[in-house]
PDB file of C-alpha atoms and ligand atoms in Angstrom:
ATOM      1  CA  MET A1014     -51.443 -18.267 -53.925  1.00  0.00           C
ATOM      2  CA  THR A1015     -52.427 -18.834 -50.941  1.00  0.00           C
ATOM      3  CA  LYS A1016     -51.614 -16.136 -48.091  1.00  0.00           C
ATOM      4  CA  TYR A1017     -51.150 -17.027 -44.465  1.00  0.00           C
ATOM      5  CA  ILE A1018     -54.001 -15.070 -42.057  1.00  0.00           C
ATOM      6  CA  PHE A1019     -50.475 -15.684 -38.401  1.00  0.00           C
ATOM      7  CA  ALA A1020     -53.113 -14.851 -35.145  1.00  0.00           C
ATOM      8  CA  ASN A1021     -51.093 -14.264 -32.304  1.00  0.00           C
ATOM      9  CA  TRP A1022     -53.006 -14.079 -28.955  1.00  0.00           C
ATOM     10  CA  LYS A1023     -50.325 -12.938 -27.292  1.00  0.00           C
ATOM     11  CA  GLU A1024     -50.710 -13.351 -23.122  1.00  0.00           C
ATOM     12  CA  ASN A1025     -54.432 -13.044 -23.900  1.00  0.00           C
ATOM     13  CA  LYS A1026     -57.895 -15.048 -22.572  1.00  0.00           C
ATOM     14  CA  ASN A1027     -58.593 -17.945 -20.539  1.00  0.00           C
ATOM     15  CA  LEU A1028     -59.513 -21.013 -21.582  1.00  0.00           C
ATOM     16  CA  GLU A1029     -63.624 -19.697 -21.397  1.00  0.00           C
ATOM     17  CA  GLU A1030     -62.014 -17.299 -23.843  1.00  0.00           C
ATOM     18  CA  ALA A1031     -60.491 -18.765 -25.887  1.00  0.00           C
ATOM     19  CA  LEU A1032     -63.059 -21.801 -26.943  1.00  0.00           C
ATOM     20  CA  GLY A1033     -65.502 -19.092 -27.477  1.00  0.00           C
ATOM     21  CA  GLU A1034     -63.921 -17.598 -29.683  1.00  0.00           C
ATOM     22  CA  VAL A1035     -63.831 -20.372 -32.046  1.00  0.00           C
ATOM     23  CA  ARG A1036     -66.843 -21.011 -32.382  1.00  0.00           C
ATOM     24  CA  GLN A1037     -67.771 -17.830 -32.812  1.00  0.00           C
ATOM     25  CA  LEU A1038     -65.321 -17.920 -35.612  1.00  0.00           C
ATOM     26  CA  ARG A1039     -66.118 -21.294 -36.694  1.00  0.00           C
ATOM     27  CA  ARG A1040     -69.814 -19.809 -36.710  1.00  0.00           C
ATOM     28  CA  LEU A1041     -68.761 -16.891 -39.018  1.00  0.00           C
ATOM     29  CA  LEU A1042     -67.799 -18.215 -41.432  1.00  0.00           C
ATOM     30  CA  VAL A1043     -69.447 -21.238 -42.367  1.00  0.00           C
ATOM     31  CA  GLY A1044     -70.297 -21.392 -46.311  1.00  0.00           C
ATOM     32  CA  LYS A1045     -68.090 -17.808 -46.591  1.00  0.00           C
ATOM     33  CA  ASN A1046     -65.363 -18.024 -49.419  1.00  0.00           C
ATOM     34  CA  LEU A1047     -61.596 -17.045 -47.402  1.00  0.00           C
ATOM     35  CA  PHE A1048     -60.165 -17.266 -51.371  1.00  0.00           C
ATOM     36  CA  GLN A1049     -57.090 -18.923 -50.649  1.00  0.00           C
ATOM     37  CA  LYS A1050     -56.654 -17.749 -47.413  1.00  0.00           C
ATOM     38  CA  LYS A1051     -54.478 -20.522 -44.892  1.00  0.00           C
ATOM     39  CA  LEU A1052     -55.742 -19.154 -41.352  1.00  0.00           C
ATOM     40  CA  VAL A1053     -53.381 -19.893 -37.881  1.00  0.00           C
ATOM     41  CA  LEU A1054     -53.693 -19.646 -34.614  1.00  0.00           C
ATOM     42  CA  LEU A1055     -51.199 -18.759 -32.067  1.00  0.00           C
ATOM     43  CA  PRO A1056     -52.667 -18.901 -29.543  1.00  0.00           C
ATOM     44  CA  PRO A1057     -50.652 -18.837 -25.483  1.00  0.00           C
ATOM     45  CA  ALA A1058     -49.404 -23.051 -25.764  1.00  0.00           C
ATOM     46  CA  VAL A1059     -52.121 -23.483 -22.889  1.00  0.00           C
ATOM     47  CA  PHE A1060     -54.954 -23.741 -24.931  1.00  0.00           C
ATOM     48  CA  LEU A1061     -52.487 -25.836 -27.963  1.00  0.00           C
ATOM     49  CA  VAL A1062     -54.990 -29.202 -26.131  1.00  0.00           C
ATOM     50  CA  PRO A1063     -58.394 -27.728 -26.193  1.00  0.00           C
ATOM     51  CA  LEU A1064     -58.249 -26.034 -29.163  1.00  0.00           C
ATOM     52  CA  LEU A1065     -57.102 -28.962 -31.691  1.00  0.00           C
ATOM     53  CA  LYS A1066     -60.819 -30.521 -31.936  1.00  0.00           C
ATOM     54  CA  GLU A1067     -61.767 -26.727 -32.346  1.00  0.00           C
ATOM     55  CA  VAL A1068     -59.944 -26.472 -35.272  1.00  0.00           C
ATOM     56  CA  ARG A1069     -59.755 -29.725 -37.125  1.00  0.00           C
ATOM     57  CA  LYS A1070     -64.299 -28.761 -37.101  1.00  0.00           C
ATOM     58  CA  PHE A1071     -63.192 -26.226 -39.899  1.00  0.00           C
ATOM     59  CA  ASP A1072     -63.911 -26.594 -42.920  1.00  0.00           C
ATOM     60  CA  PRO A1073     -60.771 -25.639 -45.067  1.00  0.00           C
ATOM     61  CA  PRO A1074     -59.126 -26.655 -42.008  1.00  0.00           C
ATOM     62  CA  VAL A1075     -57.344 -24.468 -39.458  1.00  0.00           C
ATOM     63  CA  GLU A1076     -53.530 -25.218 -38.270  1.00  0.00           C
ATOM     64  CA  LEU A1077     -51.910 -24.103 -34.390  1.00  0.00           C
ATOM     65  CA  GLY A1078     -48.712 -22.723 -33.873  1.00  0.00           C
ATOM     66  CA  ALA A1079     -47.017 -22.131 -30.797  1.00  0.00           C
ATOM     67  CA  GLN A1080     -45.673 -18.499 -29.810  1.00  0.00           C
ATOM     68  CA  ASP A1081     -42.337 -20.060 -28.856  1.00  0.00           C
ATOM     69  CA  ILE A1082     -40.759 -23.760 -28.452  1.00  0.00           C
ATOM     70  CA  SER A1083     -37.879 -24.243 -26.039  1.00  0.00           C
ATOM     71  CA  LEU A1084     -34.423 -23.127 -26.578  1.00  0.00           C
ATOM     72  CA  PHE A1085     -33.694 -27.039 -25.963  1.00  0.00           C
ATOM     73  CA  ARG A1086     -34.668 -30.576 -27.087  1.00  0.00           C
ATOM     74  CA  GLU A1087     -35.502 -31.846 -23.480  1.00  0.00           C
ATOM     75  CA  GLY A1088     -34.238 -32.550 -19.904  1.00  0.00           C
ATOM     76  CA  ALA A1089     -34.513 -30.298 -16.984  1.00  0.00           C
ATOM     77  CA  HIS A1090     -35.543 -26.642 -17.932  1.00  0.00           C
ATOM     78  CA  THR A1091     -38.634 -26.651 -15.647  1.00  0.00           C
ATOM     79  CA  GLY A1092     -41.289 -24.821 -17.565  1.00  0.00           C
ATOM     80  CA  GLU A1093     -40.617 -24.960 -20.522  1.00  0.00           C
ATOM     81  CA  ILE A1094     -41.852 -26.792 -23.969  1.00  0.00           C
ATOM     82  CA  ALA A1095     -40.264 -27.989 -26.348  1.00  0.00           C
ATOM     83  CA  ALA A1096     -40.704 -28.742 -29.606  1.00  0.00           C
ATOM     84  CA  ARG A1097     -40.812 -32.572 -30.105  1.00  0.00           C
ATOM     85  CA  MET A1098     -43.648 -31.693 -27.216  1.00  0.00           C
ATOM     86  CA  VAL A1099     -45.560 -29.689 -29.627  1.00  0.00           C
ATOM     87  CA  ARG A1100     -44.977 -31.289 -32.815  1.00  0.00           C
ATOM     88  CA  GLY A1101     -48.055 -33.298 -33.258  1.00  0.00           C
ATOM     89  CA  ILE A1102     -50.434 -31.049 -32.305  1.00  0.00           C
ATOM     90  CA  ALA A1103     -48.779 -28.035 -33.780  1.00  0.00           C
ATOM     91  CA  THR A1104     -47.621 -27.255 -37.540  1.00  0.00           C
ATOM     92  CA  TYR A1105     -46.045 -24.361 -36.964  1.00  0.00           C
ATOM     93  CA  ALA A1106     -43.628 -21.838 -34.291  1.00  0.00           C
ATOM     94  CA  LEU A1107     -43.124 -17.994 -34.102  1.00  0.00           C
ATOM     95  CA  LEU A1108     -40.099 -17.519 -33.133  1.00  0.00           C
ATOM     96  CA  GLY A1109     -38.060 -14.647 -32.223  1.00  0.00           C
ATOM     97  CA  HIS A1110     -39.926 -12.338 -31.820  1.00  0.00           C
ATOM     98  CA  SER A1111     -40.753  -8.151 -30.765  1.00  0.00           C
ATOM     99  CA  GLU A1112     -41.729  -8.628 -27.032  1.00  0.00           C
ATOM    100  CA  ARG A1113     -39.323 -11.638 -26.587  1.00  0.00           C
ATOM    101  CA  ARG A1114     -36.004 -10.449 -28.156  1.00  0.00           C
ATOM    102  CA  LYS A1115     -37.312  -7.329 -25.502  1.00  0.00           C
ATOM    103  CA  SER A1116     -38.442  -8.671 -22.373  1.00  0.00           C
ATOM    104  CA  PHE A1117     -36.571 -12.140 -22.411  1.00  0.00           C
ATOM    105  CA  ASN A1118     -33.045 -10.947 -23.949  1.00  0.00           C
ATOM    106  CA  GLU A1119     -33.556 -14.066 -26.685  1.00  0.00           C
ATOM    107  CA  THR A1120     -30.527 -12.167 -28.988  1.00  0.00           C
ATOM    108  CA  SER A1121     -30.455 -13.397 -32.736  1.00  0.00           C
ATOM    109  CA  GLU A1122     -28.244 -17.033 -30.877  1.00  0.00           C
ATOM    110  CA  VAL A1123     -30.522 -18.531 -29.048  1.00  0.00           C
ATOM    111  CA  VAL A1124     -33.658 -17.580 -32.105  1.00  0.00           C
ATOM    112  CA  ASN A1125     -30.655 -19.682 -34.127  1.00  0.00           C
ATOM    113  CA  GLN A1126     -31.193 -22.557 -32.301  1.00  0.00           C
ATOM    114  CA  LYS A1127     -34.570 -22.229 -31.836  1.00  0.00           C
ATOM    115  CA  ILE A1128     -35.173 -22.444 -35.425  1.00  0.00           C
ATOM    116  CA  LYS A1129     -32.791 -25.134 -35.729  1.00  0.00           C
ATOM    117  CA  ILE A1130     -34.635 -27.516 -33.543  1.00  0.00           C
ATOM    118  CA  CYS A1131     -37.680 -26.182 -35.583  1.00  0.00           C
ATOM    119  CA  GLN A1132     -36.956 -27.673 -38.328  1.00  0.00           C
ATOM    120  CA  GLU A1133     -34.952 -31.015 -36.122  1.00  0.00           C
ATOM    121  CA  PHE A1134     -38.376 -31.490 -35.039  1.00  0.00           C
ATOM    122  CA  HIS A1135     -40.911 -30.684 -38.233  1.00  0.00           C
ATOM    123  CA  LEU A1136     -42.004 -27.828 -36.534  1.00  0.00           C
ATOM    124  CA  ILE A1137     -42.403 -25.334 -39.721  1.00  0.00           C
ATOM    125  CA  PRO A1138     -40.313 -21.657 -37.927  1.00  0.00           C
ATOM    126  CA  LEU A1139     -42.200 -18.439 -38.502  1.00  0.00           C
ATOM    127  CA  VAL A1140     -39.096 -15.887 -37.553  1.00  0.00           C
ATOM    128  CA  CYS A1141     -40.372 -12.285 -36.376  1.00  0.00           C
ATOM    129  CA  LEU A1142     -37.416 -10.371 -37.778  1.00  0.00           C
ATOM    130  CA  GLY A1143     -37.178  -6.368 -36.861  1.00  0.00           C
ATOM    131  CA  SER A1144     -34.212  -4.731 -38.832  1.00  0.00           C
ATOM    132  CA  PRO A1145     -31.715  -5.586 -41.253  1.00  0.00           C
ATOM    133  CA  LYS A1146     -29.750  -6.259 -38.359  1.00  0.00           C
ATOM    134  CA  GLU A1147     -31.926  -8.933 -37.073  1.00  0.00           C
ATOM    135  CA  LEU A1148     -31.672 -10.730 -41.364  1.00  0.00           C
ATOM    136  CA  GLU A1149     -28.353 -10.524 -41.209  1.00  0.00           C
ATOM    137  CA  GLU A1150     -28.042 -12.503 -37.502  1.00  0.00           C
ATOM    138  CA  LEU A1151     -29.811 -14.736 -38.650  1.00  0.00           C
ATOM    139  CA  ARG A1152     -29.222 -18.462 -38.576  1.00  0.00           C
ATOM    140  CA  PHE A1153     -31.374 -21.399 -40.988  1.00  0.00           C
ATOM    141  CA  ASP A1154     -30.534 -24.544 -43.057  1.00  0.00           C
ATOM    142  CA  SER A1155     -32.046 -23.873 -46.066  1.00  0.00           C
ATOM    143  CA  ARG A1156     -32.524 -26.959 -47.165  1.00  0.00           C
ATOM    144  CA  ILE A1157     -35.779 -27.353 -44.492  1.00  0.00           C
ATOM    145  CA  ASP A1158     -38.967 -26.096 -46.995  1.00  0.00           C
ATOM    146  CA  PRO A1159     -40.463 -23.604 -45.626  1.00  0.00           C
ATOM    147  CA  VAL A1160     -38.768 -21.179 -43.595  1.00  0.00           C
ATOM    148  CA  PHE A1161     -41.460 -19.170 -42.442  1.00  0.00           C
ATOM    149  CA  ILE A1162     -39.827 -14.537 -42.324  1.00  0.00           C
ATOM    150  CA  CYS A1163     -42.346 -12.421 -40.908  1.00  0.00           C
ATOM    151  CA  TYR A1164     -40.840  -8.432 -40.670  1.00  0.00           C
ATOM    152  CA  GLU A1165     -42.277  -6.983 -38.010  1.00  0.00           C
ATOM    153  CA  ASP A1166     -40.455  -3.715 -36.650  1.00  0.00           C
ATOM    154  CA  PRO A1167     -41.793  -3.407 -33.111  1.00  0.00           C
ATOM    155  CA  SER A1168     -42.706   0.635 -33.791  1.00  0.00           C
ATOM    156  CA  PHE A1169     -45.029  -0.499 -35.766  1.00  0.00           C
ATOM    157  CA  ILE A1170     -46.795  -2.460 -33.029  1.00  0.00           C
ATOM    158  CA  GLY A1171     -50.118  -1.382 -31.413  1.00  0.00           C
ATOM    159  CA  ARG A1172     -49.083   1.409 -33.650  1.00  0.00           C
ATOM    160  CA  GLY A1173     -52.353   2.053 -35.552  1.00  0.00           C
ATOM    161  CA  GLU A1174     -50.653   2.755 -38.599  1.00  0.00           C
ATOM    162  CA  VAL A1175     -49.330   0.080 -41.110  1.00  0.00           C
ATOM    163  CA  LYS A1176     -45.419   0.130 -43.004  1.00  0.00           C
ATOM    164  CA  LYS A1177     -45.541   1.428 -46.529  1.00  0.00           C
ATOM    165  CA  VAL A1178     -46.605  -1.916 -48.923  1.00  0.00           C
ATOM    166  CA  GLU A1179     -42.750  -0.158 -50.396  1.00  0.00           C
ATOM    167  CA  GLU A1180     -40.657  -0.447 -47.526  1.00  0.00           C
ATOM    168  CA  ILE A1181     -42.406  -4.461 -46.895  1.00  0.00           C
ATOM    169  CA  ILE A1182     -41.158  -5.054 -50.352  1.00  0.00           C
ATOM    170  CA  SER A1183     -36.926  -3.318 -49.622  1.00  0.00           C
ATOM    171  CA  PHE A1184     -37.796  -5.821 -46.522  1.00  0.00           C
ATOM    172  CA  VAL A1185     -38.133  -8.744 -48.730  1.00  0.00           C
ATOM    173  CA  ARG A1186     -35.812  -8.373 -51.180  1.00  0.00           C
ATOM    174  CA  LYS A1187     -32.807  -7.765 -49.116  1.00  0.00           C
ATOM    175  CA  ALA A1188     -34.244 -11.162 -47.599  1.00  0.00           C
ATOM    176  CA  ARG A1189     -34.224 -12.317 -50.774  1.00  0.00           C
ATOM    177  CA  GLU A1190     -30.409 -11.296 -52.031  1.00  0.00           C
ATOM    178  CA  ARG A1191     -29.205 -12.151 -48.549  1.00  0.00           C
ATOM    179  CA  PHE A1192     -29.878 -15.902 -49.547  1.00  0.00           C
ATOM    180  CA  PRO A1193     -31.088 -16.364 -52.535  1.00  0.00           C
ATOM    181  CA  GLY A1194     -33.223 -19.559 -53.276  1.00  0.00           C
ATOM    182  CA  SER A1195     -34.063 -19.807 -50.179  1.00  0.00           C
ATOM    183  CA  PRO A1196     -37.664 -21.084 -49.429  1.00  0.00           C
ATOM    184  CA  PHE A1197     -39.162 -18.306 -48.035  1.00  0.00           C
ATOM    185  CA  ARG A1198     -42.688 -17.456 -47.268  1.00  0.00           C
ATOM    186  CA  PHE A1199     -42.881 -13.854 -46.423  1.00  0.00           C
ATOM    187  CA  ILE A1200     -45.718 -12.565 -43.560  1.00  0.00           C
ATOM    188  CA  TYR A1201     -45.756  -9.092 -42.534  1.00  0.00           C
ATOM    189  CA  GLY A1202     -46.540  -8.118 -39.119  1.00  0.00           C
ATOM    190  CA  GLY A1203     -48.124  -4.496 -36.874  1.00  0.00           C
ATOM    191  CA  SER A1204     -50.584  -2.213 -36.233  1.00  0.00           C
ATOM    192  CA  VAL A1205     -52.484  -4.958 -38.881  1.00  0.00           C
ATOM    193  CA  ASP A1206     -56.588  -4.941 -39.410  1.00  0.00           C
ATOM    194  CA  GLU A1207     -59.857  -5.495 -41.239  1.00  0.00           C
ATOM    195  CA  LYS A1208     -59.150  -2.387 -42.601  1.00  0.00           C
ATOM    196  CA  ASN A1209     -55.282  -1.397 -43.952  1.00  0.00           C
ATOM    197  CA  ALA A1210     -55.084  -5.889 -45.126  1.00  0.00           C
ATOM    198  CA  GLY A1211     -56.698  -5.974 -47.946  1.00  0.00           C
ATOM    199  CA  ALA A1212     -53.722  -3.513 -49.650  1.00  0.00           C
ATOM    200  CA  LEU A1213     -51.550  -5.417 -48.286  1.00  0.00           C
ATOM    201  CA  LEU A1214     -52.489  -8.666 -49.271  1.00  0.00           C
ATOM    202  CA  ALA A1215     -53.402  -7.599 -52.551  1.00  0.00           C
ATOM    203  CA  GLU A1216     -49.308  -7.693 -53.032  1.00  0.00           C
ATOM    204  CA  ASP A1217     -47.860 -11.050 -54.428  1.00  0.00           C
ATOM    205  CA  ARG A1218     -45.147 -10.710 -52.751  1.00  0.00           C
ATOM    206  CA  ILE A1219     -46.862 -10.791 -49.892  1.00  0.00           C
ATOM    207  CA  ASP A1220     -47.792 -14.102 -49.551  1.00  0.00           C
ATOM    208  CA  GLY A1221     -49.563 -13.168 -45.587  1.00  0.00           C
ATOM    209  CA  LEU A1222     -50.384 -11.235 -42.281  1.00  0.00           C
ATOM    210  CA  LEU A1223     -49.898 -11.819 -38.618  1.00  0.00           C
ATOM    211  CA  VAL A1224     -52.593 -10.155 -36.361  1.00  0.00           C
ATOM    212  CA  GLY A1225     -51.751  -9.602 -33.217  1.00  0.00           C
ATOM    213  CA  HIS A1226     -54.483  -7.111 -31.131  1.00  0.00           C
ATOM    214  CA  THR A1227     -57.181  -7.075 -33.929  1.00  0.00           C
ATOM    215  CA  SER A1228     -57.224 -10.827 -34.000  1.00  0.00           C
ATOM    216  CA  LEU A1229     -58.648 -10.686 -30.227  1.00  0.00           C
ATOM    217  CA  ALA A1230     -62.171 -10.933 -31.802  1.00  0.00           C
ATOM    218  CA  ALA A1231     -64.193 -13.339 -33.716  1.00  0.00           C
ATOM    219  CA  SER A1232     -65.206 -10.826 -36.114  1.00  0.00           C
ATOM    220  CA  ARG A1233     -62.686  -9.401 -37.455  1.00  0.00           C
ATOM    221  CA  LEU A1234     -60.757 -11.400 -37.756  1.00  0.00           C
ATOM    222  CA  GLU A1235     -63.307 -13.239 -39.787  1.00  0.00           C
ATOM    223  CA  GLN A1236     -63.595  -9.855 -41.521  1.00  0.00           C
ATOM    224  CA  ILE A1237     -59.749 -10.305 -42.477  1.00  0.00           C
ATOM    225  CA  LEU A1238     -60.305 -13.611 -43.827  1.00  0.00           C
ATOM    226  CA  ARG A1239     -63.312 -12.554 -45.670  1.00  0.00           C
ATOM    227  CA  LEU A1240     -61.362 -10.343 -48.009  1.00  0.00           C
TER     228      LEU A1240
HETATM  229  P1  LIG B1784     -50.700  -6.221 -33.918  1.00  0.00           P
HETATM  230  O1  LIG B1784     -48.459  -6.891 -33.577  1.00  0.00           O
HETATM  231  O2  LIG B1784     -50.533  -6.332 -34.778  1.00  0.00           O
HETATM  232  O3  LIG B1784     -51.521  -5.242 -32.474  1.00  0.00           O
HETATM  233  O4  LIG B1784     -49.756  -4.912 -34.001  1.00  0.00           O
HETATM  234  C1  LIG B1784     -48.709  -7.914 -34.445  1.00  0.00           C
HETATM  235  C2  LIG B1784     -47.701  -8.806 -33.736  1.00  0.00           C
HETATM  236  O5  LIG B1784     -46.736  -7.934 -32.751  1.00  0.00           O
HETATM  237  O6  LIG B1784     -47.270  -9.748 -34.145  1.00  0.00           O
END
């Protein structure tokens, strides 16, 4: 079964550092067995285009995702990046991360509208949900496959320990009960590193990991990919 590793760089790196990390990662991964892992880089939007050329050199291929998309399809919205601009460069869009919900007042309604736009423009949504309440408020078109759900309790971000596997599985179960038959893939996020990733990846019901600060160092990301 394919396991997805999403590297969420957040608001880090300049162009030189971004290119440097990706090139270093490629050197580290040459000839290595990744045991059916798929890497998706989520760099700041300004690096998506320069990184596209670099990620195409990987074998197996590495994909790109945006860390967010605009709430609007296009038009007079200064500073925003629309799904249709990202489409063709990135495959995925991270939506509803708790940092956006908190610092930019993104409500579940806003997140749902972004999911709708992603699905319309054929970007795969990776929707972060931090609580059963946010799960309850989720809306999407279940006919469009896949929808990636990242269970990430904000209190576990940058904390140094991950949630208990049983708690993650219990969330997965709740999501399956709430939206039966939906085309979900389940990702766990929050303090994932090269030491705790193995146990999480060993669990069948977890399809992958969202990796924050650990993904900023190619050597640490490489260790997760080789597990
Ligand atoms: P962390 O961040 O891995 O640094 O805890 C995860 C995230 O917020 O996506």
